Tab-separated table of N, CA, C and O in Angstrom:
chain	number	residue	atom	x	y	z
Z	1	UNK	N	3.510	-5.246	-33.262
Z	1	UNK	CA	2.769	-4.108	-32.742
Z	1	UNK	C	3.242	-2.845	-33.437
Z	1	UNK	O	4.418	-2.697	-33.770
Z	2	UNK	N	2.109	-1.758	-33.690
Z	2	UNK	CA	2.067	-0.954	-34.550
Z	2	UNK	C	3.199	-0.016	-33.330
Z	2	UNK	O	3.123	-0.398	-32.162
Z	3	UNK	N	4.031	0.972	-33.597
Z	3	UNK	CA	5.106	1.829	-32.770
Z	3	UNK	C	3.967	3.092	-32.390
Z	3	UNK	O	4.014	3.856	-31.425
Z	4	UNK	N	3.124	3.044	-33.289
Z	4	UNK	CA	2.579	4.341	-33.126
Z	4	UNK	C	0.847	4.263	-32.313
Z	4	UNK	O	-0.191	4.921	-32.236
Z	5	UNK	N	1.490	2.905	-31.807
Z	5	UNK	CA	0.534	2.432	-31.259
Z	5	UNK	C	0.930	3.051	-29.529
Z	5	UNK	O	0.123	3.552	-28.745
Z	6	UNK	N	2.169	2.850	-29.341
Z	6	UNK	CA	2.887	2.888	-28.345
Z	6	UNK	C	3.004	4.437	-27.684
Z	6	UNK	O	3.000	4.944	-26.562
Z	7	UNK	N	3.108	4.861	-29.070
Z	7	UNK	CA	3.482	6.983	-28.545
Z	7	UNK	C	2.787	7.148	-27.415
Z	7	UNK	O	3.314	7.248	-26.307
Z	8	UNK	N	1.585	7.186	-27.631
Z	8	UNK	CA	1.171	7.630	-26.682
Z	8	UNK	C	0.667	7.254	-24.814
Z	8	UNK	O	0.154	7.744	-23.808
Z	9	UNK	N	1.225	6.155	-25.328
Z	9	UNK	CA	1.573	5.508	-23.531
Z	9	UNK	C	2.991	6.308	-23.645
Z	9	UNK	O	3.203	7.240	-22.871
Z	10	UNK	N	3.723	6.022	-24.386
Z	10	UNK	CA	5.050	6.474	-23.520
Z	10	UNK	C	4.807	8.114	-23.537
Z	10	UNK	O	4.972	8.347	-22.339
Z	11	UNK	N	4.610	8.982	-23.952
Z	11	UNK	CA	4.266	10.500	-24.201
Z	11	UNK	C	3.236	10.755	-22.769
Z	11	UNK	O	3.203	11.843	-22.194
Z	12	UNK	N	2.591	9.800	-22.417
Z	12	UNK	CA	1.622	10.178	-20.878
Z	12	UNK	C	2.563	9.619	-19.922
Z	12	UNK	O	2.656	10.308	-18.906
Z	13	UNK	N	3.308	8.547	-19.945
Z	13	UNK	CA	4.302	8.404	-18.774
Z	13	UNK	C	5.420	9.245	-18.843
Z	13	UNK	O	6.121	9.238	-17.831
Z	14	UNK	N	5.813	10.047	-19.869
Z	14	UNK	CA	6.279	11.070	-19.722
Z	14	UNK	C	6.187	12.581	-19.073
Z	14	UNK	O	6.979	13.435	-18.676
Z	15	UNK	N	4.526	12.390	-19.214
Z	15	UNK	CA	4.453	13.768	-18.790
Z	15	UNK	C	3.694	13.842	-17.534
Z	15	UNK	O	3.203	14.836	-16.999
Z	16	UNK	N	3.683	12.278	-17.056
Z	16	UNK	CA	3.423	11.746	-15.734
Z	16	UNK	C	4.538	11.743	-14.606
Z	16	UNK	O	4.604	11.753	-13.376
Z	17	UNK	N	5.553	11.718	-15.940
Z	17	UNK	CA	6.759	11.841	-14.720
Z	17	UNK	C	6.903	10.536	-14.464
Z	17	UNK	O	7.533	10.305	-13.432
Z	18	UNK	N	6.431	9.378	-15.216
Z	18	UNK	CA	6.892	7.954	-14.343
Z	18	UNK	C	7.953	7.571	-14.622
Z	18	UNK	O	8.495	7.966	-15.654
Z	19	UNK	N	8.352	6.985	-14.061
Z	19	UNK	CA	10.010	6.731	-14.330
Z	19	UNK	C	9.798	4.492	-14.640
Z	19	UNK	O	9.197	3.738	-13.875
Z	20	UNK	N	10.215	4.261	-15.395
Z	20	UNK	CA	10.792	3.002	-16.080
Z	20	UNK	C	10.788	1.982	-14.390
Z	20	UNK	O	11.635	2.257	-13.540
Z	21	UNK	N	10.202	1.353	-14.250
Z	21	UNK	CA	10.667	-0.054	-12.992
Z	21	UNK	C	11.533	-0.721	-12.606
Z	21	UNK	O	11.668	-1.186	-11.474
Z	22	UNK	N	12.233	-0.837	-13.544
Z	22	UNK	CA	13.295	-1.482	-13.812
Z	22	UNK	C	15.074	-0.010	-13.464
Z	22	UNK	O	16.205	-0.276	-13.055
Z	23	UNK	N	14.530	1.213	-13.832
Z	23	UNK	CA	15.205	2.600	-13.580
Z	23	UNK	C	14.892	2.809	-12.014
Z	23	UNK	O	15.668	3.483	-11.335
Z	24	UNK	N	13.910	2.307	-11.533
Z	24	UNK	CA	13.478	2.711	-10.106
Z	24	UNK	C	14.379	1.872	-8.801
Z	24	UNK	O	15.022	2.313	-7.849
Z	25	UNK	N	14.030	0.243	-9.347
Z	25	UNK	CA	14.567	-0.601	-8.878
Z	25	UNK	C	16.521	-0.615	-8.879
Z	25	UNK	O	17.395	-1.069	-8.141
Z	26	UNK	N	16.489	-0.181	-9.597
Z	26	UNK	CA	18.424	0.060	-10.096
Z	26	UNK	C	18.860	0.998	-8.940
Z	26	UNK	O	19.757	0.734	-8.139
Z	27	UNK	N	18.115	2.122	-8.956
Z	27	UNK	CA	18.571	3.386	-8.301
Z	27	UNK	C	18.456	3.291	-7.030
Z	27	UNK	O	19.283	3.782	-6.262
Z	28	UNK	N	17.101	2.450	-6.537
Z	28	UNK	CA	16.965	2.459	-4.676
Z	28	UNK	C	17.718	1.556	-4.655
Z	28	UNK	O	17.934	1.447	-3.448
Z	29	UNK	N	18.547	0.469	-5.365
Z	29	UNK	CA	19.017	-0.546	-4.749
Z	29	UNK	C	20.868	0.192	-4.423
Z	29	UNK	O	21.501	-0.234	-3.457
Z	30	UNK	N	21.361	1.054	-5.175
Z	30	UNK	CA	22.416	2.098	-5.224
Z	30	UNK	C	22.120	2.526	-4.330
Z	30	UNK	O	22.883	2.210	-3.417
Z	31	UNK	N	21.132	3.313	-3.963
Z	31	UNK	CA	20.830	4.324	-3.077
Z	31	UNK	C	20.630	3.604	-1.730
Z	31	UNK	O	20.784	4.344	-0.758
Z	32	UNK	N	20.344	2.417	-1.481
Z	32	UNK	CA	20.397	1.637	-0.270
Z	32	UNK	C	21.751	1.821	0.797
Z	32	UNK	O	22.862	1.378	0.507
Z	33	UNK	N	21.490	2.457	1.910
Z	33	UNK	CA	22.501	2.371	2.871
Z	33	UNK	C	22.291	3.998	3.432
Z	33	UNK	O	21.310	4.740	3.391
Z	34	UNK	N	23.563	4.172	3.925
Z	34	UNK	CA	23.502	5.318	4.624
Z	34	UNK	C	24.628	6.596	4.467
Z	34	UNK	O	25.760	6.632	4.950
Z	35	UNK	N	23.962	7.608	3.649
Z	35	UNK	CA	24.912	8.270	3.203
Z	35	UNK	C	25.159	9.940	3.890
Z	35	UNK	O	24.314	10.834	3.832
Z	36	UNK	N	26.424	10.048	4.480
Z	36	UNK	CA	26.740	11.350	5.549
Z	36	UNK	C	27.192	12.716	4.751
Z	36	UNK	O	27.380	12.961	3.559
Z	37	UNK	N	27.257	13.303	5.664
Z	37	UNK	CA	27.487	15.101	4.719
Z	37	UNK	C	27.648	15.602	5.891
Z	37	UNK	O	27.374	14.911	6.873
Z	38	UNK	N	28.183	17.064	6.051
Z	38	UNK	CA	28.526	18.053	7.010
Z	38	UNK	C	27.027	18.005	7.553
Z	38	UNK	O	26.719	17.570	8.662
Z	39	UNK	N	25.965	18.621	6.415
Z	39	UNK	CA	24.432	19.115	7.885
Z	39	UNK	C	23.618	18.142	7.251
Z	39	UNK	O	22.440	18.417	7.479
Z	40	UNK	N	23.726	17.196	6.602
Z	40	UNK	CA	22.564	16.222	5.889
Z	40	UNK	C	23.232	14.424	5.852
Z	40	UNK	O	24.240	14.051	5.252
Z	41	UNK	N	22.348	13.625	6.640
Z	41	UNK	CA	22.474	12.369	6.910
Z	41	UNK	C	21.133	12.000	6.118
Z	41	UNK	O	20.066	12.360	6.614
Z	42	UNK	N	21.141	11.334	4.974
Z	42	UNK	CA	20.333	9.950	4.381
Z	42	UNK	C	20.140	8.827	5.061
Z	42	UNK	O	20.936	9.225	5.911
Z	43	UNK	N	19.979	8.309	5.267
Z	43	UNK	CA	19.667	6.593	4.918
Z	43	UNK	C	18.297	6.223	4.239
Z	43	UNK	O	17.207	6.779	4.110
Z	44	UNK	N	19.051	4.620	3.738
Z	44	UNK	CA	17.707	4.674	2.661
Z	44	UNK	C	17.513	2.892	2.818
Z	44	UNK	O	18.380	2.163	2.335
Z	45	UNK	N	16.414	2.356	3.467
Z	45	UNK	CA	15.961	0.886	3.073
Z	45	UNK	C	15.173	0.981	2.075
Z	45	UNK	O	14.165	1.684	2.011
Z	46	UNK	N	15.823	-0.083	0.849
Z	46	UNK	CA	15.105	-0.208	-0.575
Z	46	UNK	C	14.131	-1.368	-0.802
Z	46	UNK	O	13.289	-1.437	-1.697
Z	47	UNK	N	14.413	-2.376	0.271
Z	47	UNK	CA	14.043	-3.343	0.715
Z	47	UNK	C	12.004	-2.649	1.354
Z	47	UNK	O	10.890	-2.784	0.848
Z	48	UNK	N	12.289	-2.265	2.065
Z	48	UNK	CA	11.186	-0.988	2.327
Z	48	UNK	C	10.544	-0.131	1.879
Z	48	UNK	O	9.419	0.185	2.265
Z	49	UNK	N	11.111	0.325	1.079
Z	49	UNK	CA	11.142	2.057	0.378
Z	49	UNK	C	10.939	2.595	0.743
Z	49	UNK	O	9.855	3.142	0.537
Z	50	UNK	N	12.121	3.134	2.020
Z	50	UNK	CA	11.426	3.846	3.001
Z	50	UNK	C	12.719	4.980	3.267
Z	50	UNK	O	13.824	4.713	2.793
Z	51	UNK	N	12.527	6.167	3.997
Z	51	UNK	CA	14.339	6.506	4.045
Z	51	UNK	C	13.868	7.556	5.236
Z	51	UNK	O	12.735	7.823	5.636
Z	52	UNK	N	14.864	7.936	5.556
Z	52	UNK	CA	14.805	9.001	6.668
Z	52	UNK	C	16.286	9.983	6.260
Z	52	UNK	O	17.364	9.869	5.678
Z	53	UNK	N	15.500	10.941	6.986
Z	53	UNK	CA	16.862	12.280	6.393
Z	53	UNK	C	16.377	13.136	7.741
Z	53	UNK	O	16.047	14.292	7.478
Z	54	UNK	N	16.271	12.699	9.317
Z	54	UNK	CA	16.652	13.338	10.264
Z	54	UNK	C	17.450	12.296	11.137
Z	54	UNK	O	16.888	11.290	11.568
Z	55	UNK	N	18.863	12.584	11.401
Z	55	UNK	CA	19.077	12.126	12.373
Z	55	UNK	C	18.953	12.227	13.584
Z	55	UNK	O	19.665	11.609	14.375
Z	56	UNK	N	17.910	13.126	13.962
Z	56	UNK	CA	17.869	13.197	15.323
Z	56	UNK	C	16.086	12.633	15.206
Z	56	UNK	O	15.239	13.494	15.445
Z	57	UNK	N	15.800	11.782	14.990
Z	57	UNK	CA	14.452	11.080	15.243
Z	57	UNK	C	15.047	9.635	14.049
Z	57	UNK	O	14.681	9.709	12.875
Z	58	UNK	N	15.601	8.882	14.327
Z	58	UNK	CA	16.284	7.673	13.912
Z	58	UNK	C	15.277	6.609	13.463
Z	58	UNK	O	15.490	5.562	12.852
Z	59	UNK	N	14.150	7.121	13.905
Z	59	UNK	CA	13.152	5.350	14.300
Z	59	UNK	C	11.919	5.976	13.050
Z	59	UNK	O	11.178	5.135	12.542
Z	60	UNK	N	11.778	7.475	12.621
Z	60	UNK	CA	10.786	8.012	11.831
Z	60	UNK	C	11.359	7.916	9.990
Z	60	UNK	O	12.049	8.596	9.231
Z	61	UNK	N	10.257	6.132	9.920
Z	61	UNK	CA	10.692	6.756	8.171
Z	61	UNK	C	10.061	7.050	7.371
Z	61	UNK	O	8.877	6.745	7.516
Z	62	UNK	N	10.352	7.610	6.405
Z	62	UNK	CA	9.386	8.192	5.473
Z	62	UNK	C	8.945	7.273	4.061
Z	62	UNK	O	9.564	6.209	4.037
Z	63	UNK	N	8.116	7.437	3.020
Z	63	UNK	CA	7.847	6.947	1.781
Z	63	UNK	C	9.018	7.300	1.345
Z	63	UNK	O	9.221	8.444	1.751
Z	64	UNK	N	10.328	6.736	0.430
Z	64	UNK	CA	11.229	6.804	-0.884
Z	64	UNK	C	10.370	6.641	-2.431
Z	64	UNK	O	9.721	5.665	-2.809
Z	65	UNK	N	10.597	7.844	-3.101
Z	65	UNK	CA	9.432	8.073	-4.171
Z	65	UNK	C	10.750	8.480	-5.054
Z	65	UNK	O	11.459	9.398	-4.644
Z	66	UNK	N	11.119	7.702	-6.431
Z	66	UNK	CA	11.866	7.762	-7.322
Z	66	UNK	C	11.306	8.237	-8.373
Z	66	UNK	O	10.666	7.494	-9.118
Z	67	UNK	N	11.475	9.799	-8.661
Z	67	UNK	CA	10.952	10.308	-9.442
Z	67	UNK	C	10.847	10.439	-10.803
Z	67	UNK	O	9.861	10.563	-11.530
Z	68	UNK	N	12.418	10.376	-11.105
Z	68	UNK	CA	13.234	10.355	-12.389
Z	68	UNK	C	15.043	10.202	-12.317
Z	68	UNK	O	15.873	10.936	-11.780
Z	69	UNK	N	15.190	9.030	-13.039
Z	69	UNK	CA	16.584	9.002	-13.264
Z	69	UNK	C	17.435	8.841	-14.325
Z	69	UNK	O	17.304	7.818	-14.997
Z	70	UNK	N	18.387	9.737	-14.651
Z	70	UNK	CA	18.465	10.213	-15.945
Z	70	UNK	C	20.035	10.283	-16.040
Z	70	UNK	O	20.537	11.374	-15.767
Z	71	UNK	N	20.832	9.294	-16.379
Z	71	UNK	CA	22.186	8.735	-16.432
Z	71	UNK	C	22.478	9.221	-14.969
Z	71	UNK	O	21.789	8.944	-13.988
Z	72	UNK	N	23.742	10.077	-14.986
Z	72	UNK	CA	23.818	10.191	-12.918
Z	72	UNK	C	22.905	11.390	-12.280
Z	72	UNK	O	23.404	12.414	-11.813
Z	73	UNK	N	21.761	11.175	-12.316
Z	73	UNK	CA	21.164	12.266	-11.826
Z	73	UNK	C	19.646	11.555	-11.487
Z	73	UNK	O	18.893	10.934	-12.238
Z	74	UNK	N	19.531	11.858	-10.245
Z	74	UNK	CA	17.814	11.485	-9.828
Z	74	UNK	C	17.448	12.429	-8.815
Z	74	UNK	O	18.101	12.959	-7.915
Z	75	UNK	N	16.392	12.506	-9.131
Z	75	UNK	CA	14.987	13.209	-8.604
Z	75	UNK	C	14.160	12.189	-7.430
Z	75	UNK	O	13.595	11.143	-7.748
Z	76	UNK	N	14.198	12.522	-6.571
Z	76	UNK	CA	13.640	11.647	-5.511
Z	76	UNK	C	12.922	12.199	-4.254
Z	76	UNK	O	13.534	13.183	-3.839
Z	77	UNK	N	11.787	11.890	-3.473
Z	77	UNK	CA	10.869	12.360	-2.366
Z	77	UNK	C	11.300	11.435	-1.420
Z	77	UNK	O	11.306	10.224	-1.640
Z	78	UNK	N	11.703	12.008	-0.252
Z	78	UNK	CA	11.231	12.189	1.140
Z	78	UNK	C	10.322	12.217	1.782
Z	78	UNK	O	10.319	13.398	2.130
Z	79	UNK	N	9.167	11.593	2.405
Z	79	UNK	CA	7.870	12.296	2.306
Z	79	UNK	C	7.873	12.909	1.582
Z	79	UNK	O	7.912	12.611	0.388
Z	80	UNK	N	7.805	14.696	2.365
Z	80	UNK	CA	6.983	15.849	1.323
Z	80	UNK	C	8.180	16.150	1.032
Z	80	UNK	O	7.863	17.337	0.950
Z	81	UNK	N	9.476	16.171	0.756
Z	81	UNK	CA	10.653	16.890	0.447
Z	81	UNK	C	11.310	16.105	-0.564
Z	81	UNK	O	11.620	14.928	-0.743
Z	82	UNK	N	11.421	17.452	-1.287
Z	82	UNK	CA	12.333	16.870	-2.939
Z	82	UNK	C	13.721	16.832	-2.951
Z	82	UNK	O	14.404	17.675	-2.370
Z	83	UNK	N	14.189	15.865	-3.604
Z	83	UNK	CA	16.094	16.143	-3.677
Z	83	UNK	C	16.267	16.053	-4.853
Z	83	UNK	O	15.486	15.295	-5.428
Z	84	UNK	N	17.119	16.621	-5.540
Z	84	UNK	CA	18.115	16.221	-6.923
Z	84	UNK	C	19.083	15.636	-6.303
Z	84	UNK	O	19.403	16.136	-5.224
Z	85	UNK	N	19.807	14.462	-6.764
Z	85	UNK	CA	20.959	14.208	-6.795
Z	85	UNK	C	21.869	14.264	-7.904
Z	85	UNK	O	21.622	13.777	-9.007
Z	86	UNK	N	22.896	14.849	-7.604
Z	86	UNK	CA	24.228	14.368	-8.860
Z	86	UNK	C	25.142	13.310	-8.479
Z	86	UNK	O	25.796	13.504	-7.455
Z	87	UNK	N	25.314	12.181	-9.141
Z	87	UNK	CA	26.108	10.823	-8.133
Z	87	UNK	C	27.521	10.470	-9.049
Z	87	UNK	O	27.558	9.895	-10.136
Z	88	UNK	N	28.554	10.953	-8.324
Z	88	UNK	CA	29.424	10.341	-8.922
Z	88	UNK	C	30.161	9.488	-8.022
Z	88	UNK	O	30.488	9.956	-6.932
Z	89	UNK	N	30.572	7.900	-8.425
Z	89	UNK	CA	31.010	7.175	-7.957
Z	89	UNK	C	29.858	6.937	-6.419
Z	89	UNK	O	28.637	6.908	-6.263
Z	90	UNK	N	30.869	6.825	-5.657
Z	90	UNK	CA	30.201	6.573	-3.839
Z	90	UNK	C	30.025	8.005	-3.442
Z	90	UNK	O	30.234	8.163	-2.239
Z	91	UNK	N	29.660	9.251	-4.181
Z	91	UNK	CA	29.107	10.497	-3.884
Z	91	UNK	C	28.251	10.800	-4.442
Z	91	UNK	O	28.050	10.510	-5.621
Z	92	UNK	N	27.392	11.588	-3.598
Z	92	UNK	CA	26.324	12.238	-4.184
Z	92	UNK	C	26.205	13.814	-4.099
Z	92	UNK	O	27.020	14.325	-3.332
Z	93	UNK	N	25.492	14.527	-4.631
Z	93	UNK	CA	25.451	15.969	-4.110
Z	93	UNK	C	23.952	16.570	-4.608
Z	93	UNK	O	23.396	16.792	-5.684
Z	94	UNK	N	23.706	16.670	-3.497
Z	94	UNK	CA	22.134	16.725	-3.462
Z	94	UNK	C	21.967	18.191	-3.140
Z	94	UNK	O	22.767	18.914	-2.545
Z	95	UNK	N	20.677	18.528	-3.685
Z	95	UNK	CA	20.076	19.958	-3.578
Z	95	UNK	C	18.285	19.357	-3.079
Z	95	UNK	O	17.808	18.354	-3.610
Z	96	UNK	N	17.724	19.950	-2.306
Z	96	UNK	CA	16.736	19.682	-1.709
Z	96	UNK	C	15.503	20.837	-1.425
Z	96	UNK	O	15.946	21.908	-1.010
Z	97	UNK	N	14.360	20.782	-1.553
Z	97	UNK	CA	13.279	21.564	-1.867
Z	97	UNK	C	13.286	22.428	-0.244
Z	97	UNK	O	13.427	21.802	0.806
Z	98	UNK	N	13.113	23.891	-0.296
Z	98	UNK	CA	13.103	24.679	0.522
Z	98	UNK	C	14.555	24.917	1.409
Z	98	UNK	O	14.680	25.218	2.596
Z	99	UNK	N	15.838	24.606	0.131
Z	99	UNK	CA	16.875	24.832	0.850
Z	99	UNK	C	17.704	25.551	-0.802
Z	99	UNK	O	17.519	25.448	-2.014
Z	100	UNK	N	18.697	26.305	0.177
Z	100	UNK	CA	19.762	27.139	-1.552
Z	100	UNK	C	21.014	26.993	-1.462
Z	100	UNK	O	21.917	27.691	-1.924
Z	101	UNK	N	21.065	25.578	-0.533
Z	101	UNK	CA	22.515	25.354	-0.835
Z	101	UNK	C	22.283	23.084	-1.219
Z	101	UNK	O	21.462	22.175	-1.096
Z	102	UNK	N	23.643	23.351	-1.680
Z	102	UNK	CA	23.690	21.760	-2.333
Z	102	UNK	C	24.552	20.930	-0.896
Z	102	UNK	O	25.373	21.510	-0.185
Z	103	UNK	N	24.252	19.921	-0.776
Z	103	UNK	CA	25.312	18.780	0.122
Z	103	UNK	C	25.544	18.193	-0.475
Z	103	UNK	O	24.870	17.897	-1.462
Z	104	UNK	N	27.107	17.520	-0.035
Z	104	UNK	CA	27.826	16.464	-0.588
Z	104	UNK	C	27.827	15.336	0.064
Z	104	UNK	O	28.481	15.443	1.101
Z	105	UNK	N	27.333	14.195	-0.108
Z	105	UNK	CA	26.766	13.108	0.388
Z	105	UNK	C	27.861	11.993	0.408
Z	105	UNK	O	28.027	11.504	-0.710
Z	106	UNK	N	28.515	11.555	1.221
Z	106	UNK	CA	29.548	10.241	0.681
Z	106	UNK	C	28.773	9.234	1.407
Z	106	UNK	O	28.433	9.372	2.582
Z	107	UNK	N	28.436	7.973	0.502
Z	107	UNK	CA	28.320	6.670	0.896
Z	107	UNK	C	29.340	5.837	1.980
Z	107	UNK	O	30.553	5.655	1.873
Z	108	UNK	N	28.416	5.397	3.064
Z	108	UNK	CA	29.510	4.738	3.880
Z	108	UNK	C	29.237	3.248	3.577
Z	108	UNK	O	28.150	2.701	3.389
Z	109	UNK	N	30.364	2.771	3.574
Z	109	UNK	CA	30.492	1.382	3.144
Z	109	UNK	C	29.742	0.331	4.241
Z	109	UNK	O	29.730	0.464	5.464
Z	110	UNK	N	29.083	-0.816	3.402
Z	110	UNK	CA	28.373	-1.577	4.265
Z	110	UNK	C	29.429	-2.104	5.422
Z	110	UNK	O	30.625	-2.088	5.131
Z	111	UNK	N	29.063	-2.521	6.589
Z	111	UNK	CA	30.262	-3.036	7.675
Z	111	UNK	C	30.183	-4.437	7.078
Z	111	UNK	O	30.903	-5.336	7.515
């Protein structure tokens, strides 16, 4: 197959913002579980793709939408709410759409 056959699928999933399947699948399966912070609680079923980020309504989950992931760093939806993450190791530190401060997210270990 010609390469320049290819540009331009990958140049529209680029500027589609799609992110790789195999990049999607990697990251919710990491991102699976439940991760705490001083004012921000995650959890995330990948199994689902589903996550919730209120703990005070436990049973309401939302769509998990993997936007872009780009060595330790992903872009990800909440329903309507955006996060960056920066992940190092079993931390994360997330910045989130209609907020101007960042949380620090630690992964709690499966029981």
């Amino acid at each position: 197959m010609n390469i320049t056959r290819c540009l331009p699928n990958v140049a529209i999933g680029i500027l589609l913002g799609l992110v790789p399947a195999s990049a999607q699948g990697n990251m919710r399966k990491f991102l699976e579980g439940h991760w705490v912070g001083e004012d921000l609680q995650i959890r995330v079923d990948q199994d689902a793709v589903q996550a919730n980020d209120n703990p005070d309504k436990p049973f309401e989950w939302s769509p998990l939408v993997i936007k872009d992931v780009t060595g330790g760093m992903v872009v990800f939806q909440i329903g309507a709410r955006q996060y960056i993450g920066l992940i190092n190791g079993q931390q994360m530190t997330v910045t989130m759409s209609g907020s101007n401060r960042s949380y620090v997210l630690t992964k709690n270990p499966k029981p």
